[in-house]
PDB file of N, CA and C in Angstrom:
ATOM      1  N   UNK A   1      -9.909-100.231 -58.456  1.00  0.00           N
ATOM      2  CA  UNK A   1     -10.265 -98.878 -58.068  1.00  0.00           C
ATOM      3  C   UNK A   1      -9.294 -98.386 -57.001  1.00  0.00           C
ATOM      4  N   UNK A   2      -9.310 -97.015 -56.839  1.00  0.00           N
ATOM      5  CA  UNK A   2      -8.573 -96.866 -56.324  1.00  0.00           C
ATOM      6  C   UNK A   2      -6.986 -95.806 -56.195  1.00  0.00           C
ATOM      7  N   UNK A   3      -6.206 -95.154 -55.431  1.00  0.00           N
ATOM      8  CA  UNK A   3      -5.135 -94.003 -55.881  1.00  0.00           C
ATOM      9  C   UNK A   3      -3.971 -95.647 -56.001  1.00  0.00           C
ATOM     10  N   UNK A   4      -2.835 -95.088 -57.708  1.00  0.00           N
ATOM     11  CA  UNK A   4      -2.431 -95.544 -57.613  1.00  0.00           C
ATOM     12  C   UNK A   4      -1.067 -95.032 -58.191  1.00  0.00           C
ATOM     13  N   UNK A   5       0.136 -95.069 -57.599  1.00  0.00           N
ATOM     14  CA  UNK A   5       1.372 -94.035 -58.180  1.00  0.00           C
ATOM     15  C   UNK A   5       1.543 -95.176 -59.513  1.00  0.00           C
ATOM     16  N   UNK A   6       2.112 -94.516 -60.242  1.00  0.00           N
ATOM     17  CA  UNK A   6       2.688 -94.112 -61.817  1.00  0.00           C
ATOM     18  C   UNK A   6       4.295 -94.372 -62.037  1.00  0.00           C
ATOM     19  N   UNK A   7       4.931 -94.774 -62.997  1.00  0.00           N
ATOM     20  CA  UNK A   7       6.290 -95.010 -62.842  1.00  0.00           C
ATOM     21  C   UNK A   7       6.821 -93.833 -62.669  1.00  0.00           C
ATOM     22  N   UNK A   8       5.942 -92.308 -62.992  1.00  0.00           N
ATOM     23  CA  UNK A   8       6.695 -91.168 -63.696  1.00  0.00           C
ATOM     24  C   UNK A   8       6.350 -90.315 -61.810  1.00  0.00           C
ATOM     25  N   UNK A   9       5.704 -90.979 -61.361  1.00  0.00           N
ATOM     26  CA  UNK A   9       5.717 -90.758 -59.709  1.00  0.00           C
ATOM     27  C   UNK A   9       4.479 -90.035 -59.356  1.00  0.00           C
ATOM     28  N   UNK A  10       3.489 -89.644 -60.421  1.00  0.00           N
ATOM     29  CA  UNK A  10       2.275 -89.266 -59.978  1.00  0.00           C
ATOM     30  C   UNK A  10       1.193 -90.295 -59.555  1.00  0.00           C
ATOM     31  N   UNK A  11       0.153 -89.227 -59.147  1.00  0.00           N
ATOM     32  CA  UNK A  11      -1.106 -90.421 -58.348  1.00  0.00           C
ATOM     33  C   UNK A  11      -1.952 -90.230 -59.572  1.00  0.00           C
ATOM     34  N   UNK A  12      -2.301 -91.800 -59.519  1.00  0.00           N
ATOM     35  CA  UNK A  12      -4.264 -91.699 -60.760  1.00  0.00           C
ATOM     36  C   UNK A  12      -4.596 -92.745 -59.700  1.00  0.00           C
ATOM     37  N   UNK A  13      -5.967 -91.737 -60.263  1.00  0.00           N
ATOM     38  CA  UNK A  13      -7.251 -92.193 -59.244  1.00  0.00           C
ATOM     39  C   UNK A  13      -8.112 -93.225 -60.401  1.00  0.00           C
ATOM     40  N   UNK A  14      -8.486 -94.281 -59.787  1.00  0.00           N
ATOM     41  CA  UNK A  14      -9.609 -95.126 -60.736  1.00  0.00           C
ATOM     42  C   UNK A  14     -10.513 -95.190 -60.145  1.00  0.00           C
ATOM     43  N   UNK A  15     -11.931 -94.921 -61.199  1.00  0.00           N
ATOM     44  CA  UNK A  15     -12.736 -95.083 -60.407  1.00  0.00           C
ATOM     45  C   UNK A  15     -14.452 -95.762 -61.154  1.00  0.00           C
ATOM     46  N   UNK A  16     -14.960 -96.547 -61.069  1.00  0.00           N
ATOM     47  CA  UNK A  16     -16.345 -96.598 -61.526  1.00  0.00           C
ATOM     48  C   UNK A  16     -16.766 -95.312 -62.448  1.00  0.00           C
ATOM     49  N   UNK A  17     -16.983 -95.872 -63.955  1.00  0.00           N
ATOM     50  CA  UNK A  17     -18.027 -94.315 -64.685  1.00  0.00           C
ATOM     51  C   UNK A  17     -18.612 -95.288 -65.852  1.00  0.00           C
ATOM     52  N   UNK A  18     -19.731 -95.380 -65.892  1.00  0.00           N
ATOM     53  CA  UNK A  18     -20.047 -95.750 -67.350  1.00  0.00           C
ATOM     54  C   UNK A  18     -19.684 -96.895 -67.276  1.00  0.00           C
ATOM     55  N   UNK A  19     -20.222 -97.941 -66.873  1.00  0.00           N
ATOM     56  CA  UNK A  19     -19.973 -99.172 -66.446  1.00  0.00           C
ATOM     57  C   UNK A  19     -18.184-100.040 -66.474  1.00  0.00           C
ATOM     58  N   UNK A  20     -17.547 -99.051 -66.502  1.00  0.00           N
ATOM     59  CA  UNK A  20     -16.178 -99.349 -66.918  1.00  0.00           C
ATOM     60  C   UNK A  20     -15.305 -98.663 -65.576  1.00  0.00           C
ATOM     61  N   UNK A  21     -14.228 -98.511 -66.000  1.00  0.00           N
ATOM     62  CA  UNK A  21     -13.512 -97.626 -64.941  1.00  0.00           C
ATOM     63  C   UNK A  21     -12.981 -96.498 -65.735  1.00  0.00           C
ATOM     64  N   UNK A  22     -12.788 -94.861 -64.884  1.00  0.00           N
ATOM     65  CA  UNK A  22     -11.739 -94.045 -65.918  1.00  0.00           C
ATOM     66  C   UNK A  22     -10.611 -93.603 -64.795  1.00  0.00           C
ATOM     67  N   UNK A  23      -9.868 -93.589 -65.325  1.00  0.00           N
ATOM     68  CA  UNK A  23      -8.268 -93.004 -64.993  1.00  0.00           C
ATOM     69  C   UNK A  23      -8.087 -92.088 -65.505  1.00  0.00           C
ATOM     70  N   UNK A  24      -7.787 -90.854 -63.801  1.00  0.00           N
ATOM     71  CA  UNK A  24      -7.632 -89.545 -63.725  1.00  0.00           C
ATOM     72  C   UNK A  24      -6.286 -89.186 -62.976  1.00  0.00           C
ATOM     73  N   UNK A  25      -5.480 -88.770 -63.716  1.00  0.00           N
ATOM     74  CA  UNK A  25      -4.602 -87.940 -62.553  1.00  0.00           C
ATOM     75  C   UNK A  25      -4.624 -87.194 -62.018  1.00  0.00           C
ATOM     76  N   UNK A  26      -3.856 -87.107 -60.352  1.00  0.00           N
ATOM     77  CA  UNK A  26      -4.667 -86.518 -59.384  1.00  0.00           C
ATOM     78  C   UNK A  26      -3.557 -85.526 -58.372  1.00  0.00           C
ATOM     79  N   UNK A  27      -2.354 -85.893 -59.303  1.00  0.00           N
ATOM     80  CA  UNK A  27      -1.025 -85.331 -58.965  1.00  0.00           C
ATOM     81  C   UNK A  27      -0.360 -85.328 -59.490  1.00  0.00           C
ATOM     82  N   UNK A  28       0.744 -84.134 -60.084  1.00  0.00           N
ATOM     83  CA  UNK A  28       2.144 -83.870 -60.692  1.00  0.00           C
ATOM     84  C   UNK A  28       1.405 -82.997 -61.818  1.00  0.00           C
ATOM     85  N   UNK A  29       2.217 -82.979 -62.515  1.00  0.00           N
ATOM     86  CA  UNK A  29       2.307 -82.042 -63.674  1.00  0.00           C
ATOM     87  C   UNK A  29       1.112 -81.895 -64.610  1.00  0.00           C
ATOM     88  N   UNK A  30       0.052 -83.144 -64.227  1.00  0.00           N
ATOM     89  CA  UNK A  30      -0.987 -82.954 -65.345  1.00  0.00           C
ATOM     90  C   UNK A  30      -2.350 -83.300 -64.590  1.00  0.00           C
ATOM     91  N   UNK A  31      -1.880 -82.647 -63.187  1.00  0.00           N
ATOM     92  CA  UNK A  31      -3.123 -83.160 -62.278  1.00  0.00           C
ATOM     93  C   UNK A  31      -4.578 -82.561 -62.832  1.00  0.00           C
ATOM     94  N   UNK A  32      -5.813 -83.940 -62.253  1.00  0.00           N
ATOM     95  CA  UNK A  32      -6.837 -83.100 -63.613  1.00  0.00           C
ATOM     96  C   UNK A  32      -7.251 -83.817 -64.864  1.00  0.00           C
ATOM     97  N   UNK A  33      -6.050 -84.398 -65.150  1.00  0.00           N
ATOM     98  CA  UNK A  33      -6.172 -84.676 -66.323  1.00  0.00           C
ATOM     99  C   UNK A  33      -6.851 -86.362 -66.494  1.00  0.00           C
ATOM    100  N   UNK A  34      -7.575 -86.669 -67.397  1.00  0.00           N
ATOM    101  CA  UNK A  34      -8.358 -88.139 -67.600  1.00  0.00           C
ATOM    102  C   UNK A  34      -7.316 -88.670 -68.199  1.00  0.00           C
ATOM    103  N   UNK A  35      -6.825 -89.741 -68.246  1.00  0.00           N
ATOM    104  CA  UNK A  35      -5.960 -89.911 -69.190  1.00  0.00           C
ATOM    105  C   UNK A  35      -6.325 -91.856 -69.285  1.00  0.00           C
ATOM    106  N   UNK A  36      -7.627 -91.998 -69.583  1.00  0.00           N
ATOM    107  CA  UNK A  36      -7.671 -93.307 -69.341  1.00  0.00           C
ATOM    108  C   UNK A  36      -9.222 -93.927 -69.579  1.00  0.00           C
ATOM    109  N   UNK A  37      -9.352 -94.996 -69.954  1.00  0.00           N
ATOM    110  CA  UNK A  37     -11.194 -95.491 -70.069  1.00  0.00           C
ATOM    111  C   UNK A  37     -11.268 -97.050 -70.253  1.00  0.00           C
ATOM    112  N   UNK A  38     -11.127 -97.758 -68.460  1.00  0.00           N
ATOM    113  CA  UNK A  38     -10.796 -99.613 -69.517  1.00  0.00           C
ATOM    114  C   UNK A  38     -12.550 -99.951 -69.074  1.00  0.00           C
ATOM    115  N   UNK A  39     -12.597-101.260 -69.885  1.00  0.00           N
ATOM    116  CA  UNK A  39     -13.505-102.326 -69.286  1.00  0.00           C
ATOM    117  C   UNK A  39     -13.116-103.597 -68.875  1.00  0.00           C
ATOM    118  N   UNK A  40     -13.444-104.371 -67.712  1.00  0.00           N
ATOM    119  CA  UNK A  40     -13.442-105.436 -67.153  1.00  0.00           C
ATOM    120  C   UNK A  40     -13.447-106.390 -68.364  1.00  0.00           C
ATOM    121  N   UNK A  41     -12.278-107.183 -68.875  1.00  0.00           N
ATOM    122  CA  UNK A  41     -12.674-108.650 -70.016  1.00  0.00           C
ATOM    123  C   UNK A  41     -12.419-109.716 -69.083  1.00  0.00           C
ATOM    124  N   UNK A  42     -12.174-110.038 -67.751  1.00  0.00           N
ATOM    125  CA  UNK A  42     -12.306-110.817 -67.038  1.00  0.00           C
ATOM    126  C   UNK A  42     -10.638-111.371 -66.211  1.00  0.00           C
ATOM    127  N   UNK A  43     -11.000-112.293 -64.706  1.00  0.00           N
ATOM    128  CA  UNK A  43      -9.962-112.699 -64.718  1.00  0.00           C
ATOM    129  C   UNK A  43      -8.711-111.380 -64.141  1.00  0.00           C
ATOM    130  N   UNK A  44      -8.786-110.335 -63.873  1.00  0.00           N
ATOM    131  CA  UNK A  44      -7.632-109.014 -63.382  1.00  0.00           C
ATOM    132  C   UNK A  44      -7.732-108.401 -65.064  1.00  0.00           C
ATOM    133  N   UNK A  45      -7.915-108.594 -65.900  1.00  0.00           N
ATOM    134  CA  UNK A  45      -7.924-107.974 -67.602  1.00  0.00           C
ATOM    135  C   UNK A  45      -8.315-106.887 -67.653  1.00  0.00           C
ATOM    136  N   UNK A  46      -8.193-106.054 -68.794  1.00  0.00           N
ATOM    137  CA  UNK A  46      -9.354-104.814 -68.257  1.00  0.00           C
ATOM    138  C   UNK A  46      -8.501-104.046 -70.140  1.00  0.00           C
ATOM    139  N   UNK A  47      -9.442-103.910 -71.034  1.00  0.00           N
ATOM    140  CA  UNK A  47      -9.132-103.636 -72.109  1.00  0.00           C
ATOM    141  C   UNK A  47      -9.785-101.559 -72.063  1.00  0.00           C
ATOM    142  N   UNK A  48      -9.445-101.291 -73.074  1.00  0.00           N
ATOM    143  CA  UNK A  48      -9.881 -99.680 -73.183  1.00  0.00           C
ATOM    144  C   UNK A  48      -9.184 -98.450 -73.901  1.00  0.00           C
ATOM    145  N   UNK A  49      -8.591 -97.585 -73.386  1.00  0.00           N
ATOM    146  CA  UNK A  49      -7.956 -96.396 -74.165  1.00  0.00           C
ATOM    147  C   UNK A  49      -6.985 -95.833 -72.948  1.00  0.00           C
ATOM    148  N   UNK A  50      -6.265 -95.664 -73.606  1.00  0.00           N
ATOM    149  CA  UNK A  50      -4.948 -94.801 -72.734  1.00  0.00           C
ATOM    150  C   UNK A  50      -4.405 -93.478 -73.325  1.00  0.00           C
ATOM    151  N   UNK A  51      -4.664 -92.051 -72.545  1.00  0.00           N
ATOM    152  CA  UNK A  51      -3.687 -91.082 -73.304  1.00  0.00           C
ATOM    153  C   UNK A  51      -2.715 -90.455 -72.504  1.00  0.00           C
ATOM    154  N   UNK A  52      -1.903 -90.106 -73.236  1.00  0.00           N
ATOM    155  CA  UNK A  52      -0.466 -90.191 -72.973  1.00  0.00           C
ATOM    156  C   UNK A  52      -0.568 -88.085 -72.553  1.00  0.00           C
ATOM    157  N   UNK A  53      -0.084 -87.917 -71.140  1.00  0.00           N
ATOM    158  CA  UNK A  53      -0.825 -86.826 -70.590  1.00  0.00           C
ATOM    159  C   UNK A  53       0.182 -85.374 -70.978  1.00  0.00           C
ATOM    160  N   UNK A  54       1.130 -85.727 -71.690  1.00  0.00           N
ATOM    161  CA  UNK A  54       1.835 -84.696 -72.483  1.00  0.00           C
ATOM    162  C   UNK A  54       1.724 -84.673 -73.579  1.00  0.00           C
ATOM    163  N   UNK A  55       1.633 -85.403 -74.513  1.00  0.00           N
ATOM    164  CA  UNK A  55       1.250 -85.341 -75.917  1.00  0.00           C
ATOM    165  C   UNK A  55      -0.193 -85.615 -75.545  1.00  0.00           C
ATOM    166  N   UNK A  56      -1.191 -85.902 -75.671  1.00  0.00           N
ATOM    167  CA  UNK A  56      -2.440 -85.754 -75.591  1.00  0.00           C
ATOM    168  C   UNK A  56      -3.231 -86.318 -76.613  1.00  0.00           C
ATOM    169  N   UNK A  57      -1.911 -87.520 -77.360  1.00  0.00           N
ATOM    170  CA  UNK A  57      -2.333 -88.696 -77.887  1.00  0.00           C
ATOM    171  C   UNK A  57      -2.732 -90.100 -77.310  1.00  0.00           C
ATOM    172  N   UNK A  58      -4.121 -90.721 -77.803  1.00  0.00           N
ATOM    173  CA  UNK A  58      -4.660 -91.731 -77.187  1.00  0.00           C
ATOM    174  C   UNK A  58      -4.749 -92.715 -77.727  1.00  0.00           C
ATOM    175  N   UNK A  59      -4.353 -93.958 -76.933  1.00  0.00           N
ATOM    176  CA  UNK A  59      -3.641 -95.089 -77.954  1.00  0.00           C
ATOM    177  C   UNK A  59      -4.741 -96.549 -77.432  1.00  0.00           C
ATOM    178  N   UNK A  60      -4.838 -97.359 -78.067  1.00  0.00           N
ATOM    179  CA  UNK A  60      -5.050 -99.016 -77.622  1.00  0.00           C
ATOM    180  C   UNK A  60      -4.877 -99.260 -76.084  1.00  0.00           C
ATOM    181  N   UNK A  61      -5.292 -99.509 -75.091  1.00  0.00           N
ATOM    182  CA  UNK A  61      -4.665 -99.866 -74.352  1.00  0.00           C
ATOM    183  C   UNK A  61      -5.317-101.431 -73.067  1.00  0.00           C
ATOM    184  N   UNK A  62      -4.506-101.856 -72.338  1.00  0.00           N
ATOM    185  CA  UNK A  62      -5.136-102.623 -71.701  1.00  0.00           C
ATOM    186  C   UNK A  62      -4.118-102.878 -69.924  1.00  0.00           C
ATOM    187  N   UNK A  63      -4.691-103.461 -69.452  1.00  0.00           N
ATOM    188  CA  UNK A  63      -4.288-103.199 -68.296  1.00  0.00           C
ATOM    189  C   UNK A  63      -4.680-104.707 -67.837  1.00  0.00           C
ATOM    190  N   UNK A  64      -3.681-105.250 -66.487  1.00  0.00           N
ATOM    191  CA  UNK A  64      -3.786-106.649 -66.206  1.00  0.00           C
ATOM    192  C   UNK A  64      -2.927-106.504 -64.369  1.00  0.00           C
ATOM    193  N   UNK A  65      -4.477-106.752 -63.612  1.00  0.00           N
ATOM    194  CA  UNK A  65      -4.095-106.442 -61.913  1.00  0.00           C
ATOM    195  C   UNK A  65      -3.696-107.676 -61.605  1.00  0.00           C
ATOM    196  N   UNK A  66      -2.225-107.515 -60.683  1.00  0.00           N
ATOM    197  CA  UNK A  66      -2.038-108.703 -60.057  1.00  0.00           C
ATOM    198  C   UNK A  66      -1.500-108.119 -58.767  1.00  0.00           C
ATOM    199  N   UNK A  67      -2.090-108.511 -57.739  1.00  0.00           N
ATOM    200  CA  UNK A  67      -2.198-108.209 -56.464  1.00  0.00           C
ATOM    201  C   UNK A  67      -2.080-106.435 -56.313  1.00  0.00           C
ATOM    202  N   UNK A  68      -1.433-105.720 -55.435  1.00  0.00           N
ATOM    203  CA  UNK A  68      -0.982-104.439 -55.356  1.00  0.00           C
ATOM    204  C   UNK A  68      -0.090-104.120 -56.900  1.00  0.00           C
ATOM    205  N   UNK A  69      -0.166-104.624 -58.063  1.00  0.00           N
ATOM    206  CA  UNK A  69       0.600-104.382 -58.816  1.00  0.00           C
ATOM    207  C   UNK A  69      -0.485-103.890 -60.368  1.00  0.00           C
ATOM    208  N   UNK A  70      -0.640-103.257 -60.788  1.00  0.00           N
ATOM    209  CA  UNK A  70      -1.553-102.730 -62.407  1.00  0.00           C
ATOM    210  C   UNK A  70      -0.331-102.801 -63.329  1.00  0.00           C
ATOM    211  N   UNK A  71      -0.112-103.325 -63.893  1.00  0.00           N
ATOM    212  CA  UNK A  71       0.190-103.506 -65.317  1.00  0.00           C
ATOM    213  C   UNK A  71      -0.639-102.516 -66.578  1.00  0.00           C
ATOM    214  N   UNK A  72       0.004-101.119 -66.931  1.00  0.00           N
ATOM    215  CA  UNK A  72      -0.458-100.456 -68.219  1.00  0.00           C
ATOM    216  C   UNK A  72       0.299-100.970 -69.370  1.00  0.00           C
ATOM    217  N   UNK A  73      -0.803-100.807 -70.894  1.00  0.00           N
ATOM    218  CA  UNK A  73       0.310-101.001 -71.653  1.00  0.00           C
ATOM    219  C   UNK A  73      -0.817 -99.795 -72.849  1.00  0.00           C
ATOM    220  N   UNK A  74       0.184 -99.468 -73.414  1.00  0.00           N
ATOM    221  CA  UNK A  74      -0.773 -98.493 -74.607  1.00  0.00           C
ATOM    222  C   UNK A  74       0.309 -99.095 -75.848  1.00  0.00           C
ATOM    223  N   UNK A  75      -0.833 -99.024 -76.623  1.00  0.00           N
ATOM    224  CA  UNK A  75      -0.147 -99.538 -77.883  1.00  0.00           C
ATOM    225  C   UNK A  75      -0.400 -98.630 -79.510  1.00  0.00           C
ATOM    226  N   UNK A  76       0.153 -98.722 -80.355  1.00  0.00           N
ATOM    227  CA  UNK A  76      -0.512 -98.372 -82.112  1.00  0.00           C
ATOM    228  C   UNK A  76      -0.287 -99.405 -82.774  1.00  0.00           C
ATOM    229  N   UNK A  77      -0.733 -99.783 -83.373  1.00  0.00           N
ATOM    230  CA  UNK A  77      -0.961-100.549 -84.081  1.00  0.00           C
ATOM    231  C   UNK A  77      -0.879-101.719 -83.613  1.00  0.00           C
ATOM    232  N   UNK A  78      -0.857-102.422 -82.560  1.00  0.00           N
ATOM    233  CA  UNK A  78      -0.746-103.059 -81.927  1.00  0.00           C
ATOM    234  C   UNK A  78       0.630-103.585 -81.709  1.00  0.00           C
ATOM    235  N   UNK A  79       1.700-103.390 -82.908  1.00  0.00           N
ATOM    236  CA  UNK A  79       3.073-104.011 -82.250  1.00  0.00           C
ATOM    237  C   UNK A  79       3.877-102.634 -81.361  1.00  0.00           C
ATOM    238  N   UNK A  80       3.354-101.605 -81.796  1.00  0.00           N
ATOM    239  CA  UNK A  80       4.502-100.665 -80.827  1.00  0.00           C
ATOM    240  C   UNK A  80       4.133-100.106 -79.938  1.00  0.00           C
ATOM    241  N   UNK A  81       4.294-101.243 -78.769  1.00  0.00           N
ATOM    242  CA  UNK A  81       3.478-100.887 -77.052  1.00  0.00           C
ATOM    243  C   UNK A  81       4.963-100.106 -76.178  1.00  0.00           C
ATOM    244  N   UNK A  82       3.978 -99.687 -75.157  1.00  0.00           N
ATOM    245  CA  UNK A  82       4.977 -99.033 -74.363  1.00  0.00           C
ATOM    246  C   UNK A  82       4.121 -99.157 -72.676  1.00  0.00           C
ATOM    247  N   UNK A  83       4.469 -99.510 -71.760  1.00  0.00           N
ATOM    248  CA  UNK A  83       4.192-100.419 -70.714  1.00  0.00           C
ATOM    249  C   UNK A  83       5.142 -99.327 -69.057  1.00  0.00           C
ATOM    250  N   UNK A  84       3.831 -99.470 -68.458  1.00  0.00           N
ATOM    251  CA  UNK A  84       4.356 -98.822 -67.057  1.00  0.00           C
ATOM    252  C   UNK A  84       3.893 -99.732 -65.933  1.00  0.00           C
ATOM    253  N   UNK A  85       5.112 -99.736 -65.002  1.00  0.00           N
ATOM    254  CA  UNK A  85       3.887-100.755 -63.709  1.00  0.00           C
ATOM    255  C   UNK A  85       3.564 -99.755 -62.649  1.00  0.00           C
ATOM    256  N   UNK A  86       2.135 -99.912 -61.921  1.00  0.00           N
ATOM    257  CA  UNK A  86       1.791 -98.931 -61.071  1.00  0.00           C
ATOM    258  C   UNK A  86       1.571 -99.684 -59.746  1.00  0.00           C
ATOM    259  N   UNK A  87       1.986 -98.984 -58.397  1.00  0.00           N
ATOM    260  CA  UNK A  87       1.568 -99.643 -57.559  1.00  0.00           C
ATOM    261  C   UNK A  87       0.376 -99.165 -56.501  1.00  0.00           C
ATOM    262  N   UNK A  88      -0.441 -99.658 -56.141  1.00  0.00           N
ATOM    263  CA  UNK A  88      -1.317 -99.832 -55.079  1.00  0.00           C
ATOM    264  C   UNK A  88      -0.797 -98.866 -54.101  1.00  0.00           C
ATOM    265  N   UNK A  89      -1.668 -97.779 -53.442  1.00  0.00           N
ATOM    266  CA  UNK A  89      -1.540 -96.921 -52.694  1.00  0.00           C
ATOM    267  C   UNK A  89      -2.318 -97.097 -51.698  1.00  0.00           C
TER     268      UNK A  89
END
């Protein structure tokens, strides 16, 4: 949980909803915007949905915390992922 910058240099906010977490951006170009819905699979893991806040397509996604560091990855079909690291604010 928590504000956390973006490779693309904006802030998302995570936060507790629906027993999961959702990811909102909260700065830059698409502030406002949800762009996110994981659940806890254990261990820093955290499986769910990711959308992509200019195309406004929503893909596979999962996420993996290691210290000040979030690991995104959104995927289709599962082989063609595309991966950002975010850091702790």
């Amino acid at each position: 949980e928590g504000r956390w910058k973006t490779d693309a240099g904006s802030t998302a906010q995570i936060s507790s909803c629906s027993g999961g977490f959702c990811i909102k951006l909260v700065s830059g170009s698409h502030s406002g915007k949800q762009i996110g819905r994981m659940s806890a699979t254990g261990k820093g893991a955290y499986k769910g949905t990711i959308t992509d806040p200019a195309s406004d397509k929503t893909y596979n996604g999962d996420a993996t915390l290691n210290g000040t560091s979030l690991k995104m990855r959104g995927c289709v079909m599962a082989v063609l992922c595309r991966s950002q690291n975010w850091t702790k604010m």
